[in-house]
PDB file of C-alpha atoms in Angstrom:
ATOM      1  CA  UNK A  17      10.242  -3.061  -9.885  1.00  0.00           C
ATOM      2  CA  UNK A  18      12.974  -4.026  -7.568  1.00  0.00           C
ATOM      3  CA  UNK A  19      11.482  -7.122  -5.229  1.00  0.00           C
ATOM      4  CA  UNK A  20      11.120  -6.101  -1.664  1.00  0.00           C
ATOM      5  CA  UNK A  21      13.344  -9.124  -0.641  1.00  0.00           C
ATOM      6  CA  UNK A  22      16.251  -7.846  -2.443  1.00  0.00           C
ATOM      7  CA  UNK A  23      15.336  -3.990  -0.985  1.00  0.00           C
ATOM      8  CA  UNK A  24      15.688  -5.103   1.942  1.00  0.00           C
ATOM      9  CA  UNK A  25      19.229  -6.519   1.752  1.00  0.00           C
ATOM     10  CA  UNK A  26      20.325  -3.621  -0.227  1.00  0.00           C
ATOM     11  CA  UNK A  27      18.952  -1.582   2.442  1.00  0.00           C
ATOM     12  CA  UNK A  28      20.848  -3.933   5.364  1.00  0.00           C
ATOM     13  CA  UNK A  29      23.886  -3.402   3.323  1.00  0.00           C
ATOM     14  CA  UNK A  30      23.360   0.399   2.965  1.00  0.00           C
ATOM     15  CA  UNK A  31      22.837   0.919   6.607  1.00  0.00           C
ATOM     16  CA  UNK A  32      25.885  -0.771   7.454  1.00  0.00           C
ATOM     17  CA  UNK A  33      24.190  -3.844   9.135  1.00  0.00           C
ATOM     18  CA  UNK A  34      24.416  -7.707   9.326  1.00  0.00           C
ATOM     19  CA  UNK A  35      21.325  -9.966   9.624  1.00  0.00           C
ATOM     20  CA  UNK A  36      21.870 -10.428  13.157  1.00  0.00           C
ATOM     21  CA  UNK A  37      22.004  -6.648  13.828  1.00  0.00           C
ATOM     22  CA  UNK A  38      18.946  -6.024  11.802  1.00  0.00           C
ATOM     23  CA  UNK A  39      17.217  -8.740  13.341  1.00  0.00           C
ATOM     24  CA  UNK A  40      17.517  -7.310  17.066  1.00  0.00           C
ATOM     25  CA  UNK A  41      16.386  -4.025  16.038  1.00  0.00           C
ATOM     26  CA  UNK A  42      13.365  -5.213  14.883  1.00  0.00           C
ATOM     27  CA  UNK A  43      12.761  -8.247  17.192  1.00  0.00           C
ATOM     28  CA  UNK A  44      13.146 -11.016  14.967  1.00  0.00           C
ATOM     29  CA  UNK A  45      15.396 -13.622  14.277  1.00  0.00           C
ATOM     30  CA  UNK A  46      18.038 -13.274  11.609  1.00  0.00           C
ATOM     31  CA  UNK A  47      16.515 -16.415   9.349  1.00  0.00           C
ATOM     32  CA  UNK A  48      13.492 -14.631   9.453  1.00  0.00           C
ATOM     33  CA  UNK A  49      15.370 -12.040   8.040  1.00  0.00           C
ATOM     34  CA  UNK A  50      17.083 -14.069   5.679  1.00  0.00           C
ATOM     35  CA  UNK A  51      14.244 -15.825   4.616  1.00  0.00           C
ATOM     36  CA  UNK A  52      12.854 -12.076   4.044  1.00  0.00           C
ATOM     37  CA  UNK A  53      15.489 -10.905   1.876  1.00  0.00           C
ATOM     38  CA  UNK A  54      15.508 -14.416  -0.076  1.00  0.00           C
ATOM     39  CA  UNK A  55      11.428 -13.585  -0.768  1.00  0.00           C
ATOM     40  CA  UNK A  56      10.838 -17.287   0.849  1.00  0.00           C
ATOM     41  CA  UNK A  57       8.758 -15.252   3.190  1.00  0.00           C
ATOM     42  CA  UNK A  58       6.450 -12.907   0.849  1.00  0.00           C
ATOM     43  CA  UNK A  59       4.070 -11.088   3.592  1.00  0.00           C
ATOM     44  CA  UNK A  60       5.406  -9.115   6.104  1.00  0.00           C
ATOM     45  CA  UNK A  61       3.128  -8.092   8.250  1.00  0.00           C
ATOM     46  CA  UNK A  62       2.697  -3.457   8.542  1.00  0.00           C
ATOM     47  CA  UNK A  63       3.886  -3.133  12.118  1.00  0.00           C
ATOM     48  CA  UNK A  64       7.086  -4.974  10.878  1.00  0.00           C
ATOM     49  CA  UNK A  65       7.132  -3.127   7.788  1.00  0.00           C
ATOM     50  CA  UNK A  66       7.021   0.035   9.908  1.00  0.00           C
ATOM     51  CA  UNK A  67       9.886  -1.547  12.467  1.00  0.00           C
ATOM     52  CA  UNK A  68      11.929  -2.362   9.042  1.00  0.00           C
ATOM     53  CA  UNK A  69      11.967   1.040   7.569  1.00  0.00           C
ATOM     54  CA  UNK A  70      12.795   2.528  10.951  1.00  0.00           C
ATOM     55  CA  UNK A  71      15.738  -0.299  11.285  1.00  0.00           C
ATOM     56  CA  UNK A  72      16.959   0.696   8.041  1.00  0.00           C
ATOM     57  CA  UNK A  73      16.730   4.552   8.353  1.00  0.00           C
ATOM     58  CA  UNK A  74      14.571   4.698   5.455  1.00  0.00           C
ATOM     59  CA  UNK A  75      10.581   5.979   4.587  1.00  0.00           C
ATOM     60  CA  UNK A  76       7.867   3.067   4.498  1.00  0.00           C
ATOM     61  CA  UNK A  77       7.436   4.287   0.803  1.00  0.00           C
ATOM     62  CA  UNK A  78      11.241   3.614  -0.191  1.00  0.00           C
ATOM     63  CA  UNK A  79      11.111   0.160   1.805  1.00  0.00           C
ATOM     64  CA  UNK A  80       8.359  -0.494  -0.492  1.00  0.00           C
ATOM     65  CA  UNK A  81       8.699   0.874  -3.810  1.00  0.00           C
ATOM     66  CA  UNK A  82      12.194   1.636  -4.016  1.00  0.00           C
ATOM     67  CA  UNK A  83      14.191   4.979  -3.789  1.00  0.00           C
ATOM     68  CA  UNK A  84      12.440   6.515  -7.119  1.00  0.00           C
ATOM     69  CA  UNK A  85       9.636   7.448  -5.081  1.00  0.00           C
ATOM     70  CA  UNK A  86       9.860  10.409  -3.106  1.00  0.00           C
ATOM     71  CA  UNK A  87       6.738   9.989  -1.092  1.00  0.00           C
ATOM     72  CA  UNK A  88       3.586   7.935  -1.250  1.00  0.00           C
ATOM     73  CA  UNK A  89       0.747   9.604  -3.422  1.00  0.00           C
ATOM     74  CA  UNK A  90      -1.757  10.711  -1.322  1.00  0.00           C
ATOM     75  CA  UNK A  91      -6.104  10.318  -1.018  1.00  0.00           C
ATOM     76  CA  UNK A  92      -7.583  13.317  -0.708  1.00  0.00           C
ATOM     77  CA  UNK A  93     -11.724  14.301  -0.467  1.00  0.00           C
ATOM     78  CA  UNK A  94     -10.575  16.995  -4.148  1.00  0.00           C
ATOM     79  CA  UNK A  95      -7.761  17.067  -5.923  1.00  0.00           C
ATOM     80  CA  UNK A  96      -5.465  15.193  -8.693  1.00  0.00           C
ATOM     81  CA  UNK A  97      -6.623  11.118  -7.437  1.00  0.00           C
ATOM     82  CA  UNK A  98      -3.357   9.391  -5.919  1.00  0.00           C
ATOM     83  CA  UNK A  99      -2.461   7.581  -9.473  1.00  0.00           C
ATOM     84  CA  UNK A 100      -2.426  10.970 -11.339  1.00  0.00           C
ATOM     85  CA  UNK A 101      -0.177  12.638  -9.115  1.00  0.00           C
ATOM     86  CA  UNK A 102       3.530  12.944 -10.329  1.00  0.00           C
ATOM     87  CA  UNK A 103       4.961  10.630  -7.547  1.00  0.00           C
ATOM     88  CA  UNK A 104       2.727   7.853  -8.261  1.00  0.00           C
ATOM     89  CA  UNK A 105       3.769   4.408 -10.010  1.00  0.00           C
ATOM     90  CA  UNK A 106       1.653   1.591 -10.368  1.00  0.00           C
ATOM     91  CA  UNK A 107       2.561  -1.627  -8.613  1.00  0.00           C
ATOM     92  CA  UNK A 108       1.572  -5.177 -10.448  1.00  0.00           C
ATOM     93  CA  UNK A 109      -0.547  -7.134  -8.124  1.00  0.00           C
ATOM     94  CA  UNK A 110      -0.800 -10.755  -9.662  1.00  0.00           C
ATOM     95  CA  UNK A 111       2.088 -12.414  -8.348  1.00  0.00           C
ATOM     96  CA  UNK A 112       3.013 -10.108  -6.271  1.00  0.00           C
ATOM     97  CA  UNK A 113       3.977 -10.300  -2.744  1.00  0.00           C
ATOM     98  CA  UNK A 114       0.965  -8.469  -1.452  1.00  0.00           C
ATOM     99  CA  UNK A 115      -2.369 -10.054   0.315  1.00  0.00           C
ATOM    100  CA  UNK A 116      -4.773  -8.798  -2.008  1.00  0.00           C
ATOM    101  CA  UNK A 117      -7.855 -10.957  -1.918  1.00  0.00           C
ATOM    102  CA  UNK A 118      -9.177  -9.576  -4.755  1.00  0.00           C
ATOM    103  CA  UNK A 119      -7.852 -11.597  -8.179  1.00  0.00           C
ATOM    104  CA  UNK A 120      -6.970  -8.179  -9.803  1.00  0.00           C
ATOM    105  CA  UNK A 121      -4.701  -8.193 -13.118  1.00  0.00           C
ATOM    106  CA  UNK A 122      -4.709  -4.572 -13.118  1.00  0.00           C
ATOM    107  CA  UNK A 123      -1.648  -2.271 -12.100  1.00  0.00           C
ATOM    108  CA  UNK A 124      -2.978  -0.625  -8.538  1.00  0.00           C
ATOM    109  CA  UNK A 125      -1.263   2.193  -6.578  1.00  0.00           C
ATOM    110  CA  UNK A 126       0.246   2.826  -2.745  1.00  0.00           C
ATOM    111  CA  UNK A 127      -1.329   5.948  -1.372  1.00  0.00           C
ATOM    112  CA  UNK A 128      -1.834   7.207   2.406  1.00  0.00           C
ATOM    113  CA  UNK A 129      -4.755   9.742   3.687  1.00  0.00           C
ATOM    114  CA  UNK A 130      -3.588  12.700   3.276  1.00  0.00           C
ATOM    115  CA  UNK A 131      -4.097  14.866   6.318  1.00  0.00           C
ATOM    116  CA  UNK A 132      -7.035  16.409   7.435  1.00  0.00           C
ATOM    117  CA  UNK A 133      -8.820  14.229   5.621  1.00  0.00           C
ATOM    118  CA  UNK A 134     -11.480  11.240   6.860  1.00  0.00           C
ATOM    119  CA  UNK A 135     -11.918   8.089   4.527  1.00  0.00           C
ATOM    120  CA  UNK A 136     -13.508   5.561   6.919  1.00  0.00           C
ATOM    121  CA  UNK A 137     -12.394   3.215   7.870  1.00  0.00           C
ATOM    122  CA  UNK A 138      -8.852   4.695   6.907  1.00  0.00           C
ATOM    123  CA  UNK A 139      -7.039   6.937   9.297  1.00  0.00           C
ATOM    124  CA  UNK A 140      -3.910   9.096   9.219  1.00  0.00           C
ATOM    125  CA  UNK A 141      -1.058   7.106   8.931  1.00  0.00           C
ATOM    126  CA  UNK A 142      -3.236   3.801   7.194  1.00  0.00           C
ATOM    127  CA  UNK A 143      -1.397   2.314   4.037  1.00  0.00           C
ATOM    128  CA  UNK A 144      -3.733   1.459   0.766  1.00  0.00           C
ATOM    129  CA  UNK A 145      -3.440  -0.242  -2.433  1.00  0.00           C
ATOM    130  CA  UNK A 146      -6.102   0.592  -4.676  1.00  0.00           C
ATOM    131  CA  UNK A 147      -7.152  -0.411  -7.630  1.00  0.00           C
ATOM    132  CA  UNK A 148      -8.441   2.290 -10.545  1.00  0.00           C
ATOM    133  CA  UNK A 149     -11.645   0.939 -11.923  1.00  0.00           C
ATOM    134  CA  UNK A 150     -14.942   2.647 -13.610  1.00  0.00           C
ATOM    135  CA  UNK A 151     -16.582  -0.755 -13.454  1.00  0.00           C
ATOM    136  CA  UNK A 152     -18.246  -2.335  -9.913  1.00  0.00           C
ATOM    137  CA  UNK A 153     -16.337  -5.775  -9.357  1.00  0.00           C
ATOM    138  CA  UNK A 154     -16.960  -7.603  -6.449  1.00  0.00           C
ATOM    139  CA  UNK A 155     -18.419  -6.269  -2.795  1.00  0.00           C
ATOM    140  CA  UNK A 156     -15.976  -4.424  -1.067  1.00  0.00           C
ATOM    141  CA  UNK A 157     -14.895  -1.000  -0.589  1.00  0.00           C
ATOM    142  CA  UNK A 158     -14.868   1.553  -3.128  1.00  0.00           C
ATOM    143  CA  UNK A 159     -13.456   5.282  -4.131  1.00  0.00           C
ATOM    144  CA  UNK A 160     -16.643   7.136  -4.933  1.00  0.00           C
ATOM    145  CA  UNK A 161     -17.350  10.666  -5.718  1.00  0.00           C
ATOM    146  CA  UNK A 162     -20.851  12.939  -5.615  1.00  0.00           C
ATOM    147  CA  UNK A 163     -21.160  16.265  -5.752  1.00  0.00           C
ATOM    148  CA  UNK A 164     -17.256  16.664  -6.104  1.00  0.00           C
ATOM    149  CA  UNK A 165     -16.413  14.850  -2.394  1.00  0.00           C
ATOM    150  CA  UNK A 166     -14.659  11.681  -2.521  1.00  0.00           C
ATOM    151  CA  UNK A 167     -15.233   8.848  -0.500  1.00  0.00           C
ATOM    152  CA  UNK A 168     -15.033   5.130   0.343  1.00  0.00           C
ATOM    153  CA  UNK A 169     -18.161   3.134   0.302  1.00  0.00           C
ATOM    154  CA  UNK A 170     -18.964  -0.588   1.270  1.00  0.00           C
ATOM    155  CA  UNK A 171     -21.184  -2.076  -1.531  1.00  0.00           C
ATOM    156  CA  UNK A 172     -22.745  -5.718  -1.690  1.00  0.00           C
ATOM    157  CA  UNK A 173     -24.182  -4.933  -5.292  1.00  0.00           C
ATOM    158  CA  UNK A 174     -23.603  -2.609  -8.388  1.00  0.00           C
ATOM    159  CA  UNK A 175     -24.374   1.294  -6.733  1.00  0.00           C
ATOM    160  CA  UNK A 176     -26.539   3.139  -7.952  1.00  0.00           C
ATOM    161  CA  UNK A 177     -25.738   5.923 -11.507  1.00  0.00           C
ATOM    162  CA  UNK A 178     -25.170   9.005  -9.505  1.00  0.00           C
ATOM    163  CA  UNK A 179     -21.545   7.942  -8.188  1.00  0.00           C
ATOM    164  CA  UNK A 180     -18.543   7.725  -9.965  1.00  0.00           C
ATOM    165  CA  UNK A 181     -16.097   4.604  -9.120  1.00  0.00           C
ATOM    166  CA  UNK A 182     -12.370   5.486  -8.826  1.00  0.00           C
ATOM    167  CA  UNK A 183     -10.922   2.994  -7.423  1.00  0.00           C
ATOM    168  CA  UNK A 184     -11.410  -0.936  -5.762  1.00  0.00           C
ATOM    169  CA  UNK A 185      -9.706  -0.986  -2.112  1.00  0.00           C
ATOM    170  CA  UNK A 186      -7.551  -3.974  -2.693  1.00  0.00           C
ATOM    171  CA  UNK A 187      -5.712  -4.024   0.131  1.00  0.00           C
ATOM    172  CA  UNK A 188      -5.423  -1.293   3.903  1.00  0.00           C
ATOM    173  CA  UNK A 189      -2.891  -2.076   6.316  1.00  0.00           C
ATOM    174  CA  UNK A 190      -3.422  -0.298   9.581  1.00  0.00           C
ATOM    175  CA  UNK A 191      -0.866   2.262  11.322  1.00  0.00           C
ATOM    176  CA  UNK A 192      -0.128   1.529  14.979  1.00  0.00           C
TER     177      UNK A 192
END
């Protein structure tokens, strides 16, 4: 996969603007934005994400994964799990540019809420990475199903038989 640094440039170039221009539109400087595009600055922060796709005239999803991707899988409570559907392609985490505090060697997968749906504490418009797992890791937040509902849960310790893990939340970035 295409580094976001250099998706961002080809992006710039694509909309037919220089650093400065960018930079204005989204309220930063233009070194920040070359220092962006140059991947000396790895986390960008989701409002700015959200501000960059805009600037560029682009989805969040192709800002982030690249124009292959048609839209971001999405979580639902029944259905195909967001790395099963057709749109989805796993993202390498170690090394990557991502704040995942979670030492995960795994490939892991963008997906979004889909809508009408209620994953707390994820809401419509919320950004995940998650991480497919059977196997209980470390506390955090997990993708859980009983009785056929999925869910996220908070666990300290291993949970008990009757759920099913999915998924490790590895990383949620909050919509505005």
């Amino acid at each position: 996969m295409q580094p976001l640094g250099a998706r961002i440039k080809e992006l710039r170039l694509r909309a037919e603007l220089n650093k400065a221009e960018l930079a204005r539109e989204i309220g930063v400087s233009d070194v920040t934005i070359s220092y962006w595009e140059s991947g000396a600055i790895k986390q960008i922060g989701h409002e700015r994400l959200v501000a960059l796709a805009d600037a560029l005239n682009c989805s969040l999803s192709t800002l982030l994964e690249g124009d292959s991707h048609s839209a971001l899988p999405v979580l639902t409570h029944k259905g195909e799990l967001p790395w099963k559907q057709i749109n989805a392609s796993p993202i390498e985490v170690s090394g990557s540019f991502l704040p995942v505090k979670i030492a995960w060697q795994f490939p892991a997968y963008m997906a979004t809420p889909g809508t009408n749906t209620y994953f707390a504490p994820l809401r419509t418009g919320d950004l995940v990475l998650l991480g497919p797992t059977q196997a209980f890791h470390q506390p955090g937040h997990y993708l859980v199903s009983e009785d056929g509902q999925r869910e996220l849960k908070y666990f300290n310790t291993l949970p008990d038989s009757e759920l099913t893990l999915h998924a490790i939340l590895l990383c949620h970035w909050k919509a505005a």
